[in-house]
Amino acid sequence: MLTGFIALYIFMLAAFTGYEIIGRVPSILHTPLMSGSNFVHGIVVVGALFALLNATSVTEQVIGFAGVLLGAGNAAGGYVVTERMLQMFKSSDKK
């Protein structure tokens, strides 16, 4: 079982690594990166569903439900933003 300090260390390491990686991505690659990150948000939703279904107390159920709700909203919003960004690159054939 992970202790609180180990979990905090893993979280901080992941946040720092993500910040460093995203900071070095050229602007032209942000749209494909957004599309790829939507896949990760789908995995977050699956993990939140797993936590919700294995919850034994009301507090755990509330946290699991919030995780599912926020993860699903984040995934859906990511797809909307990606679609809008891709629309910018399509040629307009208005005559």
XYZ file of C-alpha atoms in Angstrom:
95
model
C 0.000 0.000 0.000
C 1.274 3.464 -0.845
C 1.828 5.830 1.991
C 0.850 9.459 1.714
C 4.415 10.667 1.228
C 5.112 8.202 -1.574
C 1.852 9.140 -3.311
C 2.704 12.849 -2.965
C 6.199 12.198 -4.351
C 4.765 10.361 -7.364
C 2.252 13.159 -7.972
C 4.911 15.871 -7.781
C 7.247 13.925 -10.064
C 4.464 13.392 -12.626
C 3.454 17.074 -12.499
C 7.033 18.268 -12.970
C 7.678 15.813 -15.808
C 4.449 16.780 -17.563
C 5.242 20.474 -17.244
C 8.731 20.005 -18.679
C 7.514 17.874 -21.583
C 4.611 20.144 -22.531
C 6.812 23.239 -22.253
C 9.145 21.907 -24.940
C 6.466 21.057 -27.507
C 6.408 23.369 -30.543
C 3.157 25.270 -31.154
C 2.433 23.371 -34.379
C 2.207 20.091 -32.459
C -0.292 21.197 -29.822
C -3.365 20.010 -31.792
C -2.087 16.410 -32.195
C -0.985 16.485 -28.565
C -4.497 17.514 -27.487
C -5.961 14.625 -29.452
C -3.584 12.205 -27.796
C -4.330 13.573 -24.356
C -8.032 12.846 -24.850
C -7.091 9.161 -24.792
C -5.502 9.685 -21.376
C -8.672 11.401 -20.132
C -10.608 8.302 -21.170
C -8.323 6.222 -18.978
C -8.934 8.666 -16.103
C -12.686 8.121 -16.492
C -12.198 4.344 -16.367
C -10.090 4.702 -13.208
C -12.687 6.960 -11.602
C -15.429 4.459 -12.476
C -13.349 1.716 -10.858
C -12.942 3.863 -7.732
C -16.662 4.665 -7.682
C -17.723 1.033 -8.059
C -15.363 -0.095 -5.289
C -16.342 2.693 -2.874
C -17.478 1.520 0.537
C -18.392 4.819 2.200
C -20.419 7.826 1.160
C -17.277 9.987 1.039
C -15.594 7.564 -1.354
C -18.723 7.480 -3.503
C -18.840 11.279 -3.697
C -15.145 11.456 -4.641
C -15.599 8.709 -7.243
C -18.655 10.409 -8.722
C -16.828 13.738 -8.883
C -13.896 12.008 -10.596
C -16.177 10.445 -13.204
C -18.002 13.725 -13.776
C -14.850 15.844 -14.070
C -12.991 13.283 -16.180
C -15.879 12.903 -18.612
C -16.251 16.661 -18.886
C -12.538 17.051 -19.501
C -12.540 14.372 -22.212
C -15.590 15.838 -23.953
C -14.177 19.349 -23.756
C -10.887 18.137 -25.190
C -12.645 16.688 -28.214
C -14.591 19.919 -28.744
C -11.438 22.034 -28.546
C -9.571 19.688 -30.893
C -12.402 19.818 -33.429
C -12.481 23.616 -33.315
C -8.719 23.792 -33.772
C -8.848 21.415 -36.741
C -11.589 23.550 -38.330
C -9.097 26.420 -38.450
C -6.875 24.423 -40.835
C -9.628 23.475 -43.291
C -9.871 25.512 -46.457
C -13.034 27.503 -46.960
C -14.667 26.876 -50.333
C -17.123 29.743 -50.120
C -17.896 31.269 -53.515
